[in-house]
Short mmCIF file of C-alpha atoms in Angstrom, two decimals:
data_model
loop_
_atom_site.label_atom_id
_atom_site.label_comp_id
_atom_site.label_asym_id
_atom_site.label_seq_id
_atom_site.Cartn_x
_atom_site.Cartn_y
_atom_site.Cartn_z
CA MET A 1 -33.77 -43.60 45.30
CA GLN A 2 -33.34 -42.67 48.93
CA GLU A 3 -30.85 -40.11 50.04
CA ILE A 4 -28.59 -41.25 52.85
CA GLU A 5 -28.67 -38.89 55.80
CA PRO A 6 -25.70 -38.50 58.12
CA ALA A 7 -26.05 -40.09 61.54
CA SER A 8 -26.10 -36.65 63.11
CA PRO A 9 -26.77 -33.32 61.46
CA LEU A 10 -23.71 -31.29 60.56
CA SER A 11 -23.02 -28.20 62.59
CA PRO A 12 -23.09 -24.90 60.69
CA SER A 13 -19.29 -24.69 60.90
CA ALA A 14 -18.93 -28.24 59.54
CA ARG A 15 -21.28 -27.39 56.65
CA HIS A 16 -19.25 -24.23 56.01
CA ARG A 17 -15.97 -26.20 55.96
CA ALA A 18 -17.46 -28.85 53.67
CA ALA A 19 -18.77 -26.21 51.25
CA SER A 20 -15.44 -24.41 51.32
CA LEU A 21 -13.52 -27.62 50.62
CA LYS A 22 -15.85 -28.63 47.79
CA GLU A 23 -15.60 -25.22 46.15
CA ARG A 24 -11.82 -25.10 46.53
CA VAL A 25 -11.38 -28.54 44.91
CA TYR A 26 -13.69 -27.53 42.07
CA ILE A 27 -11.75 -24.31 41.50
CA ILE A 28 -8.41 -26.13 41.64
CA PHE A 29 -9.62 -28.43 38.86
CA THR A 30 -10.98 -25.46 36.89
CA THR A 31 -7.68 -23.63 37.30
CA LEU A 32 -5.79 -26.76 36.32
CA ALA A 33 -7.89 -27.14 33.16
CA VAL A 34 -7.24 -23.54 32.14
CA VAL A 35 -3.52 -23.75 32.93
CA LEU A 36 -3.22 -26.97 30.90
CA ALA A 37 -5.03 -25.34 27.97
CA LEU A 38 -2.81 -22.27 28.20
CA ARG A 39 0.26 -24.48 28.50
CA SER A 40 -0.61 -26.26 25.27
CA HIS A 41 -0.54 -22.84 23.54
CA ALA A 42 2.21 -21.20 25.61
CA ASP A 43 4.16 -20.13 22.53
CA GLU A 44 1.10 -18.25 21.26
CA THR A 45 0.33 -16.25 24.41
CA THR A 46 1.95 -13.74 26.72
CA PRO A 47 2.17 -14.01 30.49
CA ALA A 48 -0.25 -11.08 30.82
CA ALA A 49 -2.79 -12.67 28.47
CA ALA A 50 -2.46 -16.00 30.28
CA ALA A 51 -2.94 -14.29 33.66
CA ALA A 52 -5.98 -12.39 32.37
CA THR A 53 -7.54 -15.53 30.87
CA LEU A 54 -6.94 -17.52 34.04
CA SER A 55 -8.33 -14.77 36.28
CA ILE A 56 -11.42 -14.25 34.13
CA VAL A 57 -12.26 -17.97 34.02
CA VAL A 58 -11.73 -18.53 37.74
CA ILE A 59 -13.63 -15.40 38.81
CA GLY A 60 -16.43 -16.28 36.37
CA SER A 61 -16.57 -19.82 37.75
CA LEU A 62 -16.74 -18.54 41.32
CA LEU A 63 -19.53 -16.13 40.43
CA GLY A 64 -21.37 -19.03 38.79
CA ILE A 65 -20.94 -21.13 41.93
CA LEU A 66 -22.22 -18.24 44.05
CA VAL A 67 -25.32 -17.94 41.85
CA ALA A 68 -25.83 -21.72 42.09
CA ASP A 69 -25.52 -21.53 45.89
CA LEU A 70 -28.09 -18.73 46.03
CA LEU A 71 -30.52 -20.54 43.73
CA SER A 72 -30.16 -23.83 45.58
CA HIS A 73 -30.77 -22.02 48.88
CA LEU A 74 -33.93 -20.44 47.44
CA ALA A 75 -35.13 -23.80 46.10
CA VAL A 76 -34.46 -25.72 49.32
CA HIS A 77 -35.49 -23.12 51.91
CA SER A 78 -38.04 -21.05 49.94
CA THR A 79 -36.52 -17.92 51.43
CA LEU A 80 -33.63 -15.57 50.87
CA PRO A 81 -30.44 -16.41 52.75
CA THR A 82 -29.93 -14.58 56.01
CA PRO A 83 -27.17 -11.97 56.02
CA GLU A 84 -24.94 -14.50 57.83
CA GLU A 85 -25.66 -17.23 55.27
CA LEU A 86 -24.99 -14.81 52.41
CA ARG A 87 -21.77 -13.67 54.09
CA GLN A 88 -20.63 -17.30 54.35
CA MET A 89 -21.46 -17.96 50.69
CA VAL A 90 -19.46 -14.92 49.61
CA ALA A 91 -16.60 -15.74 52.01
CA ILE A 92 -16.31 -19.25 50.58
CA SER A 93 -16.14 -17.88 47.03
CA VAL A 94 -13.64 -15.17 47.92
CA GLY A 95 -11.52 -17.69 49.84
CA ALA A 96 -11.35 -19.95 46.79
CA LEU A 97 -9.65 -17.11 44.90
CA SER A 98 -6.49 -18.04 46.80
CA VAL A 99 -6.03 -20.83 44.25
CA LEU A 100 -5.01 -18.12 41.77
CA VAL A 101 -2.14 -16.73 43.84
CA THR A 102 0.70 -19.07 42.90
CA PRO A 103 -0.14 -19.38 39.18
CA LEU A 104 -0.36 -15.58 38.96
CA ILE A 105 2.97 -15.15 40.77
CA LEU A 106 4.55 -17.63 38.34
CA LEU A 107 3.08 -15.73 35.38
CA LEU A 108 4.39 -12.47 36.88
CA ALA A 109 7.84 -14.09 36.98
CA ALA A 110 7.39 -14.96 33.31
CA GLY A 111 6.37 -11.39 32.56
CA LEU A 112 9.54 -10.17 34.27
CA GLY A 113 11.63 -12.55 32.16
CA ILE A 114 12.59 -14.83 35.05
CA LEU A 115 10.72 -17.80 33.54
CA SER A 116 9.30 -18.55 30.14
CA THR A 117 5.51 -18.59 29.86
CA ALA A 118 5.65 -22.35 29.25
CA ALA A 119 7.81 -22.91 32.35
CA ALA A 120 5.54 -20.73 34.50
CA LEU A 121 2.48 -22.67 33.35
CA SER A 122 4.25 -26.02 33.85
CA TRP A 123 5.18 -25.05 37.40
CA ALA A 124 1.60 -23.91 37.95
CA VAL A 125 0.40 -27.41 36.99
CA VAL A 126 2.80 -28.93 39.53
CA VAL A 127 1.66 -26.53 42.26
CA LEU A 128 -2.02 -27.19 41.54
CA VAL A 129 -1.56 -30.98 41.63
CA VAL A 130 0.36 -30.73 44.91
CA THR A 131 -2.39 -28.45 46.24
CA LEU A 132 -4.98 -31.12 45.39
CA LEU A 133 -2.94 -33.69 47.28
CA VAL A 134 -2.59 -31.42 50.31
CA VAL A 135 -6.32 -30.63 50.31
CA GLY A 136 -7.07 -34.35 50.02
CA TYR A 137 -4.76 -35.15 52.90
CA LEU A 138 -6.27 -32.42 55.07
CA ALA A 139 -9.73 -33.82 54.31
CA ILE A 140 -8.88 -37.35 55.48
CA ARG A 141 -6.24 -36.86 58.15
CA ARG A 142 -8.71 -37.02 61.06
CA LEU A 143 -10.82 -39.88 59.74
CA ASP A 144 -11.04 -42.72 62.21
CA ILE A 145 -10.13 -45.39 59.68
CA PRO A 146 -7.06 -47.61 59.23
CA LEU A 147 -4.00 -46.08 57.61
CA ARG A 148 -4.33 -48.42 54.63
CA HIS A 149 -7.79 -46.99 53.94
CA LYS A 150 -6.41 -43.46 54.08
CA ALA A 151 -3.66 -44.53 51.68
CA ALA A 152 -6.27 -46.04 49.35
CA ILE A 153 -8.26 -42.79 49.41
CA MET A 154 -5.13 -40.77 48.61
CA LEU A 155 -4.20 -43.19 45.82
CA ALA A 156 -7.72 -42.90 44.39
CA GLU A 157 -7.42 -39.11 44.51
CA VAL A 158 -4.09 -39.26 42.66
CA VAL A 159 -5.46 -41.65 40.03
CA LEU A 160 -8.61 -39.58 39.50
CA SER A 161 -6.58 -36.36 39.36
CA LEU A 162 -4.26 -37.89 36.76
CA LEU A 163 -7.31 -39.07 34.82
CA VAL A 164 -8.70 -35.53 34.82
CA ILE A 165 -5.34 -34.16 33.68
CA GLY A 166 -5.16 -36.83 30.98
CA LEU A 167 -8.65 -36.03 29.72
CA GLU A 168 -7.88 -32.32 29.67
CA PHE A 169 -4.64 -33.03 27.81
CA VAL A 170 -6.47 -35.14 25.21
CA ALA A 171 -9.21 -32.53 24.82
CA HIS A 172 -6.67 -29.79 24.12
CA HIS A 173 -4.77 -31.87 21.60
CA LEU A 174 -7.68 -33.04 19.41
#
């Protein structure tokens, strides 16, 4: 099977943006999976425990992605990453931590008694889904394709996102 090469090589900044986007989407889905699992057991957990669980899973996932990036770099280039390449890998992972901000703020509100844990986690699901839509829009907004194609891409993203949420819901209720 042949790999399709882009018409022109990506610039380093384009590769960096693509890697950042890919990692952010992955972490949003990871965060969404954890929040949905926590939401299904909201009456059995505290806001602090939910925040700790969420943070541990997301940070662990990002460290795993960083290790995968390092190993793939070694396999492809047969050399250690340059300091600049390593800095970019770390920056992408650290930047993806921003996905945690709103869910943790919502869980803090639950800890302060402003929201219930279930409500905080439900709002976190809403925020994460909206974040996926915004990221998807930002990814396609400059594409030189007809508006109907952009709409089809966004619809496909929504359908696939709902499918992921549905699968996670089913998995946590078996």
